[in-house]
PDB file of C-alpha atoms in Angstrom:
ATOM      1  CA  UNK A 835       0.000   0.000   0.000  1.00 59.00           C
ATOM      2  CA  UNK A 836       1.347   3.414  -0.951  1.00 71.00           C
ATOM      3  CA  UNK A 837       2.075   5.627   2.032  1.00 87.00           C
ATOM      4  CA  UNK A 838       1.850   8.957   0.205  1.00 94.00           C
ATOM      5  CA  UNK A 839      -0.162   9.568  -2.964  1.00 97.00           C
ATOM      6  CA  UNK A 840      -0.363  12.819  -4.903  1.00 98.00           C
ATOM      7  CA  UNK A 841      -2.671  13.365  -7.862  1.00 98.00           C
ATOM      8  CA  UNK A 842      -1.396  16.267  -9.954  1.00 98.00           C
ATOM      9  CA  UNK A 843      -1.687  18.216 -13.197  1.00 98.00           C
ATOM     10  CA  UNK A 844       1.419  18.318 -15.392  1.00 98.00           C
ATOM     11  CA  UNK A 845       1.925  19.692 -18.896  1.00 97.00           C
ATOM     12  CA  UNK A 846       3.088  16.339 -20.314  1.00 97.00           C
ATOM     13  CA  UNK A 847       4.532  12.912 -19.537  1.00 97.00           C
ATOM     14  CA  UNK A 848       8.094  14.253 -19.427  1.00 98.00           C
ATOM     15  CA  UNK A 849       7.204  16.801 -16.733  1.00 98.00           C
ATOM     16  CA  UNK A 850       5.317  14.121 -14.789  1.00 98.00           C
ATOM     17  CA  UNK A 851       8.275  11.720 -15.080  1.00 97.00           C
ATOM     18  CA  UNK A 852      10.583  14.425 -13.720  1.00 97.00           C
ATOM     19  CA  UNK A 853       8.646  14.287 -10.411  1.00 97.00           C
ATOM     20  CA  UNK A 854       9.763  10.703  -9.816  1.00 95.00           C
ATOM     21  CA  UNK A 855      12.560  11.362  -7.336  1.00 93.00           C
ATOM     22  CA  UNK A 856      11.056  14.151  -5.234  1.00 93.00           C
ATOM     23  CA  UNK A 857       7.326  14.140  -5.983  1.00 95.00           C
ATOM     24  CA  UNK A 858       5.342  16.937  -7.590  1.00 96.00           C
ATOM     25  CA  UNK A 859       5.907  19.402  -4.739  1.00 93.00           C
ATOM     26  CA  UNK A 860       4.386  22.847  -5.033  1.00 93.00           C
ATOM     27  CA  UNK A 861       5.267  23.191  -8.723  1.00 91.00           C
ATOM     28  CA  UNK A 862       2.032  21.443  -9.772  1.00 97.00           C
ATOM     29  CA  UNK A 863      -1.617  21.784  -8.777  1.00 96.00           C
ATOM     30  CA  UNK A 864      -2.192  18.676  -6.675  1.00 98.00           C
ATOM     31  CA  UNK A 865      -4.271  16.735  -4.148  1.00 98.00           C
ATOM     32  CA  UNK A 866      -2.608  14.442  -1.615  1.00 97.00           C
ATOM     33  CA  UNK A 867      -3.909  11.446   0.280  1.00 97.00           C
ATOM     34  CA  UNK A 868      -2.398   8.543   2.192  1.00 94.00           C
ATOM     35  CA  UNK A 869      -2.576   4.794   2.408  1.00 91.00           C
ATOM     36  CA  UNK A 870      -4.392   3.985  -0.840  1.00 92.00           C
ATOM     37  CA  UNK A 871      -3.218   2.165  -3.939  1.00 92.00           C
ATOM     38  CA  UNK A 872      -3.375   4.716  -6.744  1.00 95.00           C
ATOM     39  CA  UNK A 873      -3.488   2.171  -9.563  1.00 95.00           C
ATOM     40  CA  UNK A 874      -6.505   0.326  -8.145  1.00 93.00           C
ATOM     41  CA  UNK A 875      -8.200   3.643  -7.285  1.00 95.00           C
ATOM     42  CA  UNK A 876      -7.697   4.903 -10.844  1.00 97.00           C
ATOM     43  CA  UNK A 877      -9.002   1.634 -12.291  1.00 96.00           C
ATOM     44  CA  UNK A 878     -12.041   1.706  -9.996  1.00 95.00           C
ATOM     45  CA  UNK A 879     -12.824   5.334 -10.853  1.00 97.00           C
ATOM     46  CA  UNK A 880     -12.533   4.592 -14.559  1.00 97.00           C
ATOM     47  CA  UNK A 881     -14.770   1.544 -14.181  1.00 96.00           C
ATOM     48  CA  UNK A 882     -17.367   3.603 -12.301  1.00 97.00           C
ATOM     49  CA  UNK A 883     -17.706   6.148 -15.093  1.00 97.00           C
ATOM     50  CA  UNK A 884     -17.831   3.442 -17.776  1.00 95.00           C
ATOM     51  CA  UNK A 885     -20.197   1.139 -15.841  1.00 92.00           C
ATOM     52  CA  UNK A 886     -21.865   3.226 -13.074  1.00 92.00           C
ATOM     53  CA  UNK A 887     -22.893   1.358  -9.946  1.00 92.00           C
ATOM     54  CA  UNK A 888     -23.078   2.308  -6.291  1.00 90.00           C
ATOM     55  CA  UNK A 889     -21.725  -1.123  -5.329  1.00 91.00           C
ATOM     56  CA  UNK A 890     -18.002  -1.920  -5.353  1.00 90.00           C
ATOM     57  CA  UNK A 891     -17.034  -4.182  -8.236  1.00 90.00           C
ATOM     58  CA  UNK A 892     -16.107  -7.803  -7.559  1.00 90.00           C
ATOM     59  CA  UNK A 893     -12.336  -8.136  -7.203  1.00 89.00           C
ATOM     60  CA  UNK A 894     -12.079 -10.256 -10.360  1.00 93.00           C
ATOM     61  CA  UNK A 895     -13.828  -7.538 -12.383  1.00 94.00           C
ATOM     62  CA  UNK A 896     -11.592  -4.803 -10.953  1.00 92.00           C
ATOM     63  CA  UNK A 897      -8.435  -6.822 -11.617  1.00 93.00           C
ATOM     64  CA  UNK A 898      -9.589  -7.414 -15.195  1.00 95.00           C
ATOM     65  CA  UNK A 899     -10.101  -3.708 -15.874  1.00 95.00           C
ATOM     66  CA  UNK A 900      -7.598  -1.614 -17.843  1.00 93.00           C
ATOM     67  CA  UNK A 901      -5.131  -0.291 -15.269  1.00 94.00           C
ATOM     68  CA  UNK A 902      -3.261   3.007 -15.638  1.00 96.00           C
ATOM     69  CA  UNK A 903       0.040   3.142 -17.463  1.00 95.00           C
ATOM     70  CA  UNK A 904       3.338   3.995 -15.809  1.00 96.00           C
ATOM     71  CA  UNK A 905       4.955   7.239 -16.886  1.00 97.00           C
ATOM     72  CA  UNK A 906       8.328   5.934 -15.713  1.00 91.00           C
ATOM     73  CA  UNK A 907       9.396   2.332 -15.445  1.00 81.00           C
ATOM     74  CA  UNK A 908       8.943   1.010 -11.896  1.00 83.00           C
ATOM     75  CA  UNK A 909      12.071   0.447  -9.834  1.00 87.00           C
ATOM     76  CA  UNK A 910      12.531  -1.281  -6.494  1.00 89.00           C
ATOM     77  CA  UNK A 911      12.229   1.948  -4.498  1.00 90.00           C
ATOM     78  CA  UNK A 912       8.416   1.868  -4.346  1.00 89.00           C
ATOM     79  CA  UNK A 913       7.904   5.123  -6.259  1.00 94.00           C
ATOM     80  CA  UNK A 914       5.275   5.007  -8.994  1.00 95.00           C
ATOM     81  CA  UNK A 915       4.106   7.674 -11.445  1.00 97.00           C
ATOM     82  CA  UNK A 916       0.938   6.854 -13.381  1.00 97.00           C
ATOM     83  CA  UNK A 917      -0.945   8.715 -16.103  1.00 98.00           C
ATOM     84  CA  UNK A 918      -4.697   8.750 -15.628  1.00 98.00           C
ATOM     85  CA  UNK A 919      -6.593   7.786 -18.791  1.00 97.00           C
ATOM     86  CA  UNK A 920      -7.834  10.788 -20.793  1.00 97.00           C
ATOM     87  CA  UNK A 921     -11.405   9.469 -20.708  1.00 97.00           C
ATOM     88  CA  UNK A 922     -11.255   9.298 -16.898  1.00 98.00           C
ATOM     89  CA  UNK A 923      -9.853  12.825 -16.734  1.00 98.00           C
ATOM     90  CA  UNK A 924     -12.784  14.070 -18.852  1.00 98.00           C
ATOM     91  CA  UNK A 925     -15.285  12.060 -16.778  1.00 98.00           C
ATOM     92  CA  UNK A 926     -13.930  13.475 -13.506  1.00 98.00           C
ATOM     93  CA  UNK A 927     -13.924  16.990 -14.941  1.00 98.00           C
ATOM     94  CA  UNK A 928     -17.603  16.651 -15.882  1.00 98.00           C
ATOM     95  CA  UNK A 929     -18.762  14.654 -12.839  1.00 98.00           C
ATOM     96  CA  UNK A 930     -21.700  15.909 -10.832  1.00 98.00           C
ATOM     97  CA  UNK A 931     -21.603  16.177  -7.039  1.00 98.00           C
ATOM     98  CA  UNK A 932     -23.957  13.197  -6.854  1.00 97.00           C
ATOM     99  CA  UNK A 933     -21.635  11.067  -9.001  1.00 97.00           C
ATOM    100  CA  UNK A 934     -18.607  11.976  -6.875  1.00 98.00           C
ATOM    101  CA  UNK A 935     -20.551  11.182  -3.688  1.00 97.00           C
ATOM    102  CA  UNK A 936     -21.670   7.805  -5.041  1.00 97.00           C
ATOM    103  CA  UNK A 937     -18.150   6.968  -6.230  1.00 97.00           C
ATOM    104  CA  UNK A 938     -16.642   8.005  -2.877  1.00 96.00           C
ATOM    105  CA  UNK A 939     -19.115   5.765  -1.040  1.00 96.00           C
ATOM    106  CA  UNK A 940     -18.309   2.834  -3.314  1.00 95.00           C
ATOM    107  CA  UNK A 941     -14.552   3.418  -3.023  1.00 94.00           C
ATOM    108  CA  UNK A 942     -14.822   3.660   0.774  1.00 93.00           C
ATOM    109  CA  UNK A 943     -16.784   0.390   1.011  1.00 92.00           C
ATOM    110  CA  UNK A 944     -14.218  -1.434  -1.133  1.00 91.00           C
ATOM    111  CA  UNK A 945     -11.277  -0.127   0.876  1.00 90.00           C
ATOM    112  CA  UNK A 946     -12.984  -0.916   4.176  1.00 89.00           C
ATOM    113  CA  UNK A 947     -13.707  -4.490   3.024  1.00 89.00           C
ATOM    114  CA  UNK A 948     -10.052  -4.953   1.995  1.00 84.00           C
ATOM    115  CA  UNK A 949      -8.217  -2.964   4.681  1.00 79.00           C
ATOM    116  CA  UNK A 950     -10.615  -2.899   7.635  1.00 79.00           C
ATOM    117  CA  UNK A 951      -9.379  -0.632  10.398  1.00 73.00           C
ATOM    118  CA  UNK A 952      -6.130  -0.002   8.499  1.00 75.00           C
ATOM    119  CA  UNK A 953      -8.063   1.926   5.857  1.00 83.00           C
ATOM    120  CA  UNK A 954      -6.933   5.466   5.102  1.00 87.00           C
ATOM    121  CA  UNK A 955      -8.285   8.160   7.403  1.00 88.00           C
ATOM    122  CA  UNK A 956      -8.480  10.665   4.538  1.00 94.00           C
ATOM    123  CA  UNK A 957     -11.864  12.061   3.513  1.00 95.00           C
ATOM    124  CA  UNK A 958     -12.201  10.188   0.228  1.00 96.00           C
ATOM    125  CA  UNK A 959     -14.997  12.445  -1.021  1.00 97.00           C
ATOM    126  CA  UNK A 960     -12.727  15.463  -0.474  1.00 98.00           C
ATOM    127  CA  UNK A 961      -9.952  13.647  -2.361  1.00 98.00           C
ATOM    128  CA  UNK A 962     -12.279  12.915  -5.294  1.00 98.00           C
ATOM    129  CA  UNK A 963     -13.570  16.495  -5.329  1.00 98.00           C
ATOM    130  CA  UNK A 964      -9.987  17.752  -5.404  1.00 98.00           C
ATOM    131  CA  UNK A 965      -9.014  15.384  -8.201  1.00 98.00           C
ATOM    132  CA  UNK A 966     -12.147  16.406 -10.143  1.00 98.00           C
ATOM    133  CA  UNK A 967     -11.160  20.067  -9.728  1.00 98.00           C
ATOM    134  CA  UNK A 968      -7.678  19.335 -11.102  1.00 98.00           C
ATOM    135  CA  UNK A 969      -9.219  17.271 -13.919  1.00 98.00           C
ATOM    136  CA  UNK A 970     -11.355  20.264 -14.896  1.00 98.00           C
ATOM    137  CA  UNK A 971      -8.204  22.411 -15.028  1.00 97.00           C
ATOM    138  CA  UNK A 972      -6.506  19.749 -17.124  1.00 96.00           C
ATOM    139  CA  UNK A 973      -9.358  19.722 -19.644  1.00 96.00           C
ATOM    140  CA  UNK A 974      -9.279  23.552 -19.868  1.00 95.00           C
ATOM    141  CA  UNK A 975      -5.507  24.068 -20.019  1.00 93.00           C
ATOM    142  CA  UNK A 976      -4.268  20.861 -21.610  1.00 94.00           C
ATOM    143  CA  UNK A 977      -1.654  18.576 -20.139  1.00 95.00           C
ATOM    144  CA  UNK A 978      -2.486  15.472 -18.214  1.00 97.00           C
ATOM    145  CA  UNK A 979      -3.583  14.161 -14.858  1.00 98.00           C
ATOM    146  CA  UNK A 980      -1.067  11.962 -13.028  1.00 98.00           C
ATOM    147  CA  UNK A 981      -0.458  10.234  -9.733  1.00 98.00           C
ATOM    148  CA  UNK A 982       2.823   9.991  -7.845  1.00 97.00           C
ATOM    149  CA  UNK A 983       3.112   7.586  -4.947  1.00 95.00           C
ATOM    150  CA  UNK A 984       5.599   6.210  -2.491  1.00 92.00           C
TER     151      UNK A 984
END
């Protein structure tokens, strides 16, 4: 499980890859959270907008979904930089409050079933709202939406 996760807006893959060693810092518009797996979160969010449902997907269905692509090749240091799919970025940018609330509830239930009391203590709805805000900026200004984690 990633200890620190930052979702951020970057102008391109090269700029996102350059965050690998130190993280995005204050140079990029970002939203941070802790103790979640960004790749499974991104896959679940994408699945939600493609196949809306208030219920968490079965694990087999989630594992079979298209997962985000690495911006930099993974090394043994635990740092990962992923690019969020463009369709997910657009979906988050256009999401209603009700959709974000339903997705946050679904995401919370899945994490609680997997992690129990060790689940993140972040407000997952606030995280999703922040990521949706950055996604809207991404759609307006160009660039891409990424995650950095350690």
